[in-house]
Coordinates of C-alpha atoms and ligand atoms in Angstrom, one line a residue:
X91 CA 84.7 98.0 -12.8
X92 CA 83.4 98.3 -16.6
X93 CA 82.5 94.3 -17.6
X94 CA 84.7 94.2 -20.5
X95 CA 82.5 91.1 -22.7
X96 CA 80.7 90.4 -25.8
X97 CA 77.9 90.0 -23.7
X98 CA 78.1 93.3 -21.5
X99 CA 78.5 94.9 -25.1
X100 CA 75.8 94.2 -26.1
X101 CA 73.7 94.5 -23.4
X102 CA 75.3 98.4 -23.3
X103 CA 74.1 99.1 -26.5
X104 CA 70.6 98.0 -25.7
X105 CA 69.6 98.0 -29.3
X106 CA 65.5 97.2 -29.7
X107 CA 63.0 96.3 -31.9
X108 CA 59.5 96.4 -31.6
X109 CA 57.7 92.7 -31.2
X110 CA 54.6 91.9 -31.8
X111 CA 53.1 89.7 -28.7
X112 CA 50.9 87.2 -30.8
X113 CA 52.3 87.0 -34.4
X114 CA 55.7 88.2 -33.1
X115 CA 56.7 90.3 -36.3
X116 CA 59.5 92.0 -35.6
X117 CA 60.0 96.0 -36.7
X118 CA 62.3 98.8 -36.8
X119 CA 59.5 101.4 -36.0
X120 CA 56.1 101.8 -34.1
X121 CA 53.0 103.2 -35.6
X122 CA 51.5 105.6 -33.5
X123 CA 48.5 103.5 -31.9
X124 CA 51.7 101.4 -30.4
X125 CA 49.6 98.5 -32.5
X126 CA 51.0 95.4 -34.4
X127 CA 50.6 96.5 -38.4
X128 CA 50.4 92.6 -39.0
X129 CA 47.8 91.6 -36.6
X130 CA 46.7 94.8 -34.2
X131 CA 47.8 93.4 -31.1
X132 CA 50.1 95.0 -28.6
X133 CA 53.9 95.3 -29.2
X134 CA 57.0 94.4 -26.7
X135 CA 60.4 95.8 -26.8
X136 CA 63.3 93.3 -27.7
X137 CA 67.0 93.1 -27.7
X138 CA 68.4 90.8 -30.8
X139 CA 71.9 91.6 -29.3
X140 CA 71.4 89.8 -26.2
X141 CA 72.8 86.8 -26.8
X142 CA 70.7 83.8 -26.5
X143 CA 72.1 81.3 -23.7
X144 CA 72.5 84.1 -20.8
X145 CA 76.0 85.4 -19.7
X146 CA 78.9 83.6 -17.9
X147 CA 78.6 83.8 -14.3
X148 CA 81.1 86.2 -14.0
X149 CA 79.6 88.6 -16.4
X150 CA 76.7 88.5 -14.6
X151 CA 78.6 89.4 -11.4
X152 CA 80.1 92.2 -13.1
X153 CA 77.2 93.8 -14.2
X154 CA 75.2 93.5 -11.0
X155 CA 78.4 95.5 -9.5
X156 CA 78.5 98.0 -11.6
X157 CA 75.0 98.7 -11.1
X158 CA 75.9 98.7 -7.9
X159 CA 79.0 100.8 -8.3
X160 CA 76.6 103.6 -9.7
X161 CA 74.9 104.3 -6.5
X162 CA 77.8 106.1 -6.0
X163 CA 77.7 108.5 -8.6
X164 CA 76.1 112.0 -8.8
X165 CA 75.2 111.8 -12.2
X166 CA 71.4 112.3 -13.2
X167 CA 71.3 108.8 -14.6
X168 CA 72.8 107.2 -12.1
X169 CA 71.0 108.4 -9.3
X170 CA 67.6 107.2 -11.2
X171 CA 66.6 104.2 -9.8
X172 CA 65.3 103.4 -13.4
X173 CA 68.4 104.5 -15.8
X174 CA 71.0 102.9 -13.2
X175 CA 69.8 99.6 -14.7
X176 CA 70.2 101.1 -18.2
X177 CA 71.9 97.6 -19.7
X178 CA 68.5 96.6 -19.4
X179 CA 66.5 99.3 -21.1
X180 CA 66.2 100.8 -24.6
X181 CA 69.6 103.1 -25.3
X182 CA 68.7 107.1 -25.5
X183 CA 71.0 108.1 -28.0
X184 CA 72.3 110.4 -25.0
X185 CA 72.3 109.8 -21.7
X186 CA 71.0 113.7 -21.2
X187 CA 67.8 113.1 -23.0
X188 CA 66.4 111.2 -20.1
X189 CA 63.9 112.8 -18.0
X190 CA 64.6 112.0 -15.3
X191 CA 63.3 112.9 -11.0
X192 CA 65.5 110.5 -9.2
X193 CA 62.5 107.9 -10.2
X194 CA 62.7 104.5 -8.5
X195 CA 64.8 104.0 -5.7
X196 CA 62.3 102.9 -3.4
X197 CA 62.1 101.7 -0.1
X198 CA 62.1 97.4 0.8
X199 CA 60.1 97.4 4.2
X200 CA 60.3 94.5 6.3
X201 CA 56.6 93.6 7.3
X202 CA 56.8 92.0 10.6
X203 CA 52.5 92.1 11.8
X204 CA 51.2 91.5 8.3
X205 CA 53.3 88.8 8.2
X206 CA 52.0 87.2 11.4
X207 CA 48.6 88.1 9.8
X208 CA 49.0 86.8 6.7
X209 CA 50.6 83.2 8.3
X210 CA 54.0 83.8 6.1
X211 CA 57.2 84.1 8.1
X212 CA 59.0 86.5 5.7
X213 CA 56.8 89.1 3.7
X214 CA 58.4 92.5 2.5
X215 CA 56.9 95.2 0.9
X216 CA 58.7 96.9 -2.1
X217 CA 57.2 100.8 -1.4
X218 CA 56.6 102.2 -5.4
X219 CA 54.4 104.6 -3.8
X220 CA 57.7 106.5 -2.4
X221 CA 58.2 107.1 -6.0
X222 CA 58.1 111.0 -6.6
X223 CA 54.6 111.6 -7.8
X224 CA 53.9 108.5 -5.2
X225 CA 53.4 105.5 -7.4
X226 CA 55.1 103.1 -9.5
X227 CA 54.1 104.7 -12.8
X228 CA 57.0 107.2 -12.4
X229 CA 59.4 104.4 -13.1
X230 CA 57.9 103.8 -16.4
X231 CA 57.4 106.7 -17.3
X232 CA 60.9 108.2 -17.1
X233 CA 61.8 105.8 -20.1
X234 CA 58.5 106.5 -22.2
X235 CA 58.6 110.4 -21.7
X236 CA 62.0 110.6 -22.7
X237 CA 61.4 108.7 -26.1
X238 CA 58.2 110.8 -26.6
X239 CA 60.7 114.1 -26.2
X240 CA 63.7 112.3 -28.2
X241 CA 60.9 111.2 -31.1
X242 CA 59.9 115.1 -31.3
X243 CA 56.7 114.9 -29.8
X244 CA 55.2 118.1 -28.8
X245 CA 52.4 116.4 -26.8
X246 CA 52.0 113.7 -24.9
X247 CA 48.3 112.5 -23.3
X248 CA 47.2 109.2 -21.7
X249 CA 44.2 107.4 -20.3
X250 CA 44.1 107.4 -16.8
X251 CA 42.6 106.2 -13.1
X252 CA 44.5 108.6 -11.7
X253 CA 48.3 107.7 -11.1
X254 CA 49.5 107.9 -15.0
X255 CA 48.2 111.3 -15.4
X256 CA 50.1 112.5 -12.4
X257 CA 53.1 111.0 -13.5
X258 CA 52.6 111.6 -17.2
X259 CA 52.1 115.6 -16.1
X260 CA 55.0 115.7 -14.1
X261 CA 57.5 114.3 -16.3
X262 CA 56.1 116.3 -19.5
X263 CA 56.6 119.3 -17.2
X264 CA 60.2 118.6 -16.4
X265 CA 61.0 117.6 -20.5
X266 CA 59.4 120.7 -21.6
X267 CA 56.3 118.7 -23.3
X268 CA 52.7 119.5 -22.8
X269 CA 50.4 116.8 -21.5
X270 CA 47.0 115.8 -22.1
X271 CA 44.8 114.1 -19.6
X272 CA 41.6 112.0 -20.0
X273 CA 39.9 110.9 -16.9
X274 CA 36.6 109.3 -15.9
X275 CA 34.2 112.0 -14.3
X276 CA 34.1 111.5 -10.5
X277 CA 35.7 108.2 -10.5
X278 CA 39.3 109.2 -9.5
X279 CA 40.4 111.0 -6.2
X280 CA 41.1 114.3 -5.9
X281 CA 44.8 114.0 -5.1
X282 CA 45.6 112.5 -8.2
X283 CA 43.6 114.7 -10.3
X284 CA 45.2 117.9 -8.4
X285 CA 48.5 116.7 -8.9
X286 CA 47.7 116.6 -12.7
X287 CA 46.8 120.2 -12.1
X288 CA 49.5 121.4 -10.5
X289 CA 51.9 120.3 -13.3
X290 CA 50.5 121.9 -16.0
X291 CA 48.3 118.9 -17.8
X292 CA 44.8 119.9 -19.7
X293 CA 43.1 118.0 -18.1
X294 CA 39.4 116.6 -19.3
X295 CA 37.2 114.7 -16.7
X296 CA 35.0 112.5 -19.6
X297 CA 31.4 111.2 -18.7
X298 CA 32.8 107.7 -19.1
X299 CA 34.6 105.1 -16.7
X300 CA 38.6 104.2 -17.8
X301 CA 37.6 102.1 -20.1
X302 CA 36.1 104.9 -21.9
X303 CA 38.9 107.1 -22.0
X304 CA 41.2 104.4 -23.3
X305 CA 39.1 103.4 -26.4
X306 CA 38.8 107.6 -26.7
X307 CA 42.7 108.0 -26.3
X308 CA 43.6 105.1 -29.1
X309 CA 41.3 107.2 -31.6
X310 CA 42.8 110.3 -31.2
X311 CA 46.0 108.9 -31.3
X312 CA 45.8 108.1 -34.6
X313 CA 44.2 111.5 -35.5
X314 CA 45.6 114.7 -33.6
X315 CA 49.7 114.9 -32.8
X316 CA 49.5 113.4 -29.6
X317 CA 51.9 110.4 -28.3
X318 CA 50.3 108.2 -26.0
X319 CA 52.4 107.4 -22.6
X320 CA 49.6 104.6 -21.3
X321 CA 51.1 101.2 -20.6
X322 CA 49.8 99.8 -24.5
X323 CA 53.6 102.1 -24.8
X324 CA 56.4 99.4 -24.9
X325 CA 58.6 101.9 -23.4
X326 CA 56.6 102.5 -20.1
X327 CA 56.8 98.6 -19.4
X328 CA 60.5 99.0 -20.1
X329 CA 61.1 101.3 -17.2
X330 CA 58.8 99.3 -14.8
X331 CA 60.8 96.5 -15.1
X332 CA 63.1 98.1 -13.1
X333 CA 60.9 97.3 -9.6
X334 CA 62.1 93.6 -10.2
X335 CA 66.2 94.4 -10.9
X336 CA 65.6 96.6 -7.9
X337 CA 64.1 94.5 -5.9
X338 CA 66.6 91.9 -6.3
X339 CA 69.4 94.5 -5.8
X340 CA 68.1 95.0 -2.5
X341 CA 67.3 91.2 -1.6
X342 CA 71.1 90.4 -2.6
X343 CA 69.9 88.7 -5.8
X344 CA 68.4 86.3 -3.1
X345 CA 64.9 85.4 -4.8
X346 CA 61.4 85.8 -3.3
X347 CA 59.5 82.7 -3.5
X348 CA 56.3 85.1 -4.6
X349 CA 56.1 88.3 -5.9
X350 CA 52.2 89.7 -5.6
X351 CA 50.9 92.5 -7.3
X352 CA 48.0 94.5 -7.7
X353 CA 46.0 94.0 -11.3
X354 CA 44.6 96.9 -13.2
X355 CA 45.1 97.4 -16.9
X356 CA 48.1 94.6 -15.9
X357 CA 50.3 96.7 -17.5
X358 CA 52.6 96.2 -14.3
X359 CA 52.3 92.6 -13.8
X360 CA 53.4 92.2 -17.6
X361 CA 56.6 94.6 -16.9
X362 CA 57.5 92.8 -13.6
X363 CA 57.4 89.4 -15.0
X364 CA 59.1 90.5 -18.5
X365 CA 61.9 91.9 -16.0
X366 CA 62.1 88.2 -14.2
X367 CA 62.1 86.1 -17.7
X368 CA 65.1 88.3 -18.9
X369 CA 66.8 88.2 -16.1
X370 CA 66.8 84.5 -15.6
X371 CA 67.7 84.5 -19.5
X372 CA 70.3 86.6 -19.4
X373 CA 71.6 84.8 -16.3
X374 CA 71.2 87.2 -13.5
X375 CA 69.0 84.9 -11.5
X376 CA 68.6 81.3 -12.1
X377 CA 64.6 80.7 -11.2
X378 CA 61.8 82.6 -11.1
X379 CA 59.9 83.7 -8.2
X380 CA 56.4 83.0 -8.9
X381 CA 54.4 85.8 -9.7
X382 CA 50.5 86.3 -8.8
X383 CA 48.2 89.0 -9.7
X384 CA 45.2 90.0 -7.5
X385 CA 42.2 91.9 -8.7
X386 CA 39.1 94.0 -6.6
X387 CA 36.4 91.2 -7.2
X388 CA 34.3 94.1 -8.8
X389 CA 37.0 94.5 -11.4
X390 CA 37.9 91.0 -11.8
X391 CA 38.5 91.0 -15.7
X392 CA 41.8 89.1 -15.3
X393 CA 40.4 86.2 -13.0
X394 CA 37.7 85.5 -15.1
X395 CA 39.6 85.8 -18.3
X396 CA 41.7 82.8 -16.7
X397 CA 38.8 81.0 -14.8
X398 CA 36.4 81.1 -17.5
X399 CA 38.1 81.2 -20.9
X400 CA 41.5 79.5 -19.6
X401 CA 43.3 82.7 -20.5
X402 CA 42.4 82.2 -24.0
X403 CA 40.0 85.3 -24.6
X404 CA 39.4 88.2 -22.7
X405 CA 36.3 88.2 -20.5
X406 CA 35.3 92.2 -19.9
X407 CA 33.4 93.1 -16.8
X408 CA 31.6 96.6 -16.0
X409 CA 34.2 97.6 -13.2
X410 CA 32.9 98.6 -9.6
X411 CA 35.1 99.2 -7.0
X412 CA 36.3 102.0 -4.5
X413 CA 39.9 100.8 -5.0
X414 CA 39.5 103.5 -8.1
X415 CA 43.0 103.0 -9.7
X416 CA 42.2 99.6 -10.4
X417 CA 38.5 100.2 -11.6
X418 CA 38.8 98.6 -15.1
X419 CA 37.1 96.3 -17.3
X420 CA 38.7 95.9 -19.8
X421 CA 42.7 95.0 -19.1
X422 CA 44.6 95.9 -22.2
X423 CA 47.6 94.0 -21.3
X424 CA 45.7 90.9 -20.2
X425 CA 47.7 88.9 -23.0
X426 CA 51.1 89.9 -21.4
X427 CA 49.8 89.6 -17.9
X428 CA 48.4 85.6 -18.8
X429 CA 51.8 84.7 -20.3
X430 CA 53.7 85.8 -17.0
X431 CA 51.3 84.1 -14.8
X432 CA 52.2 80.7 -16.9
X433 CA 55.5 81.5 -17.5
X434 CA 56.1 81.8 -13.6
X435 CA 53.9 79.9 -12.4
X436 CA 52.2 82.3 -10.8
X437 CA 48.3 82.8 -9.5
X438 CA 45.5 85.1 -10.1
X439 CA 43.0 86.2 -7.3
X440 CA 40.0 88.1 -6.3
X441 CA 39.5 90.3 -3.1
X442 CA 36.1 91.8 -1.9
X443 CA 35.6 95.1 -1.1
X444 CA 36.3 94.8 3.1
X445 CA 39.2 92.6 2.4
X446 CA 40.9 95.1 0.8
X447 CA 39.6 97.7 3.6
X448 CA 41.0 95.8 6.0
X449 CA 44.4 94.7 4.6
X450 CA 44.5 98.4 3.9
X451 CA 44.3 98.8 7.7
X452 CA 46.5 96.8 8.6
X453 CA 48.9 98.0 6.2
X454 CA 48.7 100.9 7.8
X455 CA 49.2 100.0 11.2
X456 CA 52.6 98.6 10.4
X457 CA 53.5 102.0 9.8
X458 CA 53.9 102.0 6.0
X459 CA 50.7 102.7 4.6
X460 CA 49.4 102.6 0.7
X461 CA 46.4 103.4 -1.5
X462 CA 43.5 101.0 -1.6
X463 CA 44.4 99.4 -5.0
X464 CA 48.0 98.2 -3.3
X465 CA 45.9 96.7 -0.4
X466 CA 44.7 93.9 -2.3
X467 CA 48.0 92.4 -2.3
X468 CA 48.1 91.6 1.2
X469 CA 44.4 90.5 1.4
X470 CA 45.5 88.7 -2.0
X471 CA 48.2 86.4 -0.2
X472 CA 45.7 85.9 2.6
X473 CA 44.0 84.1 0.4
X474 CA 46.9 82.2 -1.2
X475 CA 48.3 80.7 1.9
X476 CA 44.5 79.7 2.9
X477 CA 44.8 77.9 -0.4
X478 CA 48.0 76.8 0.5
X479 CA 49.7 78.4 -2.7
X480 CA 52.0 80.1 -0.9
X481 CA 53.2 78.0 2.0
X482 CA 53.9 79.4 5.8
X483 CA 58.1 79.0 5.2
X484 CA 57.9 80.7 2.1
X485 CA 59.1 84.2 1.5
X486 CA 57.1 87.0 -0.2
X487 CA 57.0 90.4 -1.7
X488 CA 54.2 92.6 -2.0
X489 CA 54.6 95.2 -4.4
X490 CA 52.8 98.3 -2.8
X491 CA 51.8 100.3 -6.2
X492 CA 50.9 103.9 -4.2
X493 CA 51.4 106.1 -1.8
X494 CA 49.0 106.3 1.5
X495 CA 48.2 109.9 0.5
X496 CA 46.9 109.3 -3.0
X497 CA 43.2 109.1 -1.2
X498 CA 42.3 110.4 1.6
X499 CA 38.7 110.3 1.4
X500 CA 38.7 106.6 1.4
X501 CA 40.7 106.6 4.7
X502 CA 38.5 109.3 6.3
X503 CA 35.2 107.2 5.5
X504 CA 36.8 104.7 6.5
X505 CA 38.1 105.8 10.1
X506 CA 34.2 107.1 10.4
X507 CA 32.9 103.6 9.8
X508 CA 31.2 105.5 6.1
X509 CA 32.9 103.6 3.2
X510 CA 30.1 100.8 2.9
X511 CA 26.9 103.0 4.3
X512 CA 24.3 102.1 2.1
X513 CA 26.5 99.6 0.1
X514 CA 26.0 95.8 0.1
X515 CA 29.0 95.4 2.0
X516 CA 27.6 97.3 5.0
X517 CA 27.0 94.0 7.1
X518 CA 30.5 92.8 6.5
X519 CA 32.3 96.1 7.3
X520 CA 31.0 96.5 10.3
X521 CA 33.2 93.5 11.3
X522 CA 36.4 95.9 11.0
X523 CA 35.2 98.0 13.9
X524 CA 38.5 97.1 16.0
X525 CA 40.7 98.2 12.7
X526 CA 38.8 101.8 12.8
X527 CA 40.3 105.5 14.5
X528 CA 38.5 108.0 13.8
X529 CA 38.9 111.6 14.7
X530 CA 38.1 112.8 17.7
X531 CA 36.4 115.9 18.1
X532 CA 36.7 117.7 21.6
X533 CA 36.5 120.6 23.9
X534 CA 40.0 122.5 23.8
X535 CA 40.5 121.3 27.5
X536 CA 43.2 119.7 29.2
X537 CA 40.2 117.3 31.0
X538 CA 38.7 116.2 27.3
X539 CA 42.3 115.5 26.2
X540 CA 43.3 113.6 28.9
X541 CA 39.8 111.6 29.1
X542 CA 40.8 110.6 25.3
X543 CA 44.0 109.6 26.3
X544 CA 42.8 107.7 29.5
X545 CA 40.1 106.2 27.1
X546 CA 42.5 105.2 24.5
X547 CA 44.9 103.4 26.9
X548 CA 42.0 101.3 28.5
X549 CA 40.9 99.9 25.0
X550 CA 44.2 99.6 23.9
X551 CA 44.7 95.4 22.9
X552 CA 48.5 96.3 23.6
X553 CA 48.2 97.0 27.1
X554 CA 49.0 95.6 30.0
Ligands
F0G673 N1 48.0 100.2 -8.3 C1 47.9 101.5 -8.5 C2 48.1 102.5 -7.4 C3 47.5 102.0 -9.9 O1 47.4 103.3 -10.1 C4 47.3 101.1 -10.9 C5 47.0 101.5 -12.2 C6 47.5 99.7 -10.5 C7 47.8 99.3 -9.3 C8 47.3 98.6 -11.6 O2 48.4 98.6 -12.4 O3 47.2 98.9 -14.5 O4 49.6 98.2 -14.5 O5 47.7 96.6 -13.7 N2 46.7 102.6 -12.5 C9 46.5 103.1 -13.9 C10 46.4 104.6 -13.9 C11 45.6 102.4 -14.7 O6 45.8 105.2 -14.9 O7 46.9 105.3 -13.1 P1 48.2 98.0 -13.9

């Protein structure tokens, strides 16, 4: 059911420049830092064939069933969860140059004891750590990778916490390109550092924190043959914008009240929320769910930026927290990120270090699990309905950035009550005693086994 318009035209074509985000220059081409020539600051993909004014309703329709049409099909591009929304993403000049691993896709989870613990009567989580190197970075970087191959790049490298660099290796690997990694020393987990191995990355640990690397990476950019795939890439935020159209697919185009997500190097946030304002523009949704951002109060960059400066300049912190993937100072989307939160109406928040333990808990009870940086969502919307921003009847999405598995250490220390020993928050977490599990370790006899099990059932707040 191809729609047949002026306006499905030209949204197939997907024709782009590149924008600048403060003195909105438009250009043909990108230098290689991804950096306005005018002015320096970062650059946005835009579409001058969509047509301003949104689509009839019934182009709309059309398109949102095709999209779903294409579930159906067992071409490469249609089975991405990314490229299935292509209308909406900068054209290849063939479909076969995307790189593609079935990105996106992932799962909506209904979230039925957070939700009672959070005071909301509807809260979902949209899973991105189901994604195949388990986070949502996969979905942007299916669309950035495929550019850097189509371009002619030879090498690719990024800046990383931990999930881009297992994500940039993989899809390098698959397109044929060789990756370059650049992590902080001792600051990432091992899983995501492995995974970087595994595919084939070099990979540099650098005596620096994220922040580090990034300032590093935008140098050599500029000096060896090396095309960066961090989020300061238009194209990565292209891709993520894709969580949004396919969260909506899977809602039945029946909008959240609030969308929360995790903030880092708010990279994502910007995506999401560009993916909501062209949406509503284009006339696939006709309001926006407001969008809130929630930070590790250790790496708060974000709230202060808008607290203390009202959004207006970026206030830099020295970033401490053991939710590592979010462990940065100094946000390099944090203009993008400001102008979602006003453009939806949206609101940024902090989380302490046990909060986030213990939403990450209680995540996990429900069954669905996530890495710490994802937890701050739920103890994020805690917070907001405290505040009353988000109201009890109101319906909410957490986005859950990455998979349970991306660090295990955190969840052993925490299970052995060792995450804050020796930390400031030592007092506090002891108050999460009821949330902990840890390992038992017994004589191989049926009597220890069954004394566990015995002992298990008797403490058990279920029972009885
Ligand atoms: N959640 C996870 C699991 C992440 O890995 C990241 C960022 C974020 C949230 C924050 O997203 O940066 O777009 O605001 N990780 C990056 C990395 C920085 O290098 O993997 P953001």
């Amino acid at each position: 059911m191809p729609p047949s318009t002026s306006f499905a035209q030209g949204l197939r074509q997907s024709e782009f420049r590149f924008r600048c985000i403060a003195c909105c220059v438009v250009s043909d081409h990108a230098g290689r830092d991804f950096r306005c020539g005018h002015c320096g600051d970062l650059l946005e993909i835009s579409y001058p064939r969509w047509k301003d004014g949104g689509a009839a309703a019934n182009e709309a329709e059309q398109l949102k069933a095709e999209w779903k049409q294409r579930r159906l099909s067992s071409s490469a591009v249609d089975l991405s969860g990314v490229w299935r929304f292509r209308e909406l993403l900068p054209a290849l000049q063939s479909e076969q140059e995307a790189i593609t691993l079935r990105e996106g896709n992932t799962p909506l989870y209904d979230m039925p004891q957070c939700s009672r613990i959070a005071g909301v009567q509807r809260l979902l989580a949209k899973h991105q750590g189901m994604n195949p190197t388990g986070s949502f970075k996969d979905t942007g970087m299916t669309v950035a990778a495929s550019f850097a191959r189509q371009g002619g790049s030879r090498w690719v490298a990024c800046a990383s916490t931990g999930n881009t660099s297992a994500s940039m290796a993989a899809y390098a690997a698959r397109g044929g390109l060789r990756s370059l990694v650049l992590v902080p020393e001792g600051k990432i987990s091992w899983s995501k550092l492995s995974q970087a191995l595994d595919y084939g990355a070099v990979t540099c640990q650098l005596r620096t924190d994220f922040d580090g690397c990034l300032r590093l990476l935008q140098e050599l950019v500029l000096r060896a043959p090396v095309y960066p795939l961090n989020s300061i890439n238009p194209f990565r935020l292209e891709g993520q914008k894709t969580i949004a159209v396919e969260l909506l697919e899977q809602l039945d185009w029946q909008l959240p009240d609030h969308i929360i997500v995790p903030g880092g190097n708010l990279g994502n946030s910007s995506a999401i929320g560009k993916a909501l304002l062209e949406m509503r523009d284009l006339g696939l949704i006709s309001r926006l769910p407001k969008l809130s951002v929630i930070q590790a109060e250790g790496a708060n960059a974000l709230v202060r930026t808008v607290r203390e400066a009202g959004g207006k300049k970026l206030v830099s912190v020295e970033p401490q927290t053991r939710a590592t993937a979010i462990r940065i100072g100094n946000p390099a989307s944090w203009k993008k990120a400001v102008q979602v939160l006003e453009a939806t109406g949206g609101a940024c928040e902090q989380v302490t270090e046990v909060e986030i333990a213990q939403a990450k808990a209680e995540i996990g009870a429900e069954g669905i699990g996530c890495e710490p940086a994802s937890a701050v969502t739920l103890a994020g919307l805690k917070k907001l309905v405290k505040q009353g921003f988000v109201r009890s009847d109101e319906s909410v999405v957490l986005v859950l950035t990455g998979n349970l598995l991306k660090d295990p250490d955190y969840i052993m220390e925490f299970h052995r009550g060792e995450l804050f020993q020796g930390t400031p928050h030592e007092r506090a977490g002891a108050t999460l005693e009821s949330l902990r599990c840890a390992p038992l370790v017994l004589d191989a006899t049926l009597a220890a086994v069954t004394r566990a099990l015995e002992q298990a059932e008797k403490s058990d707040p279920t029972h009885g």
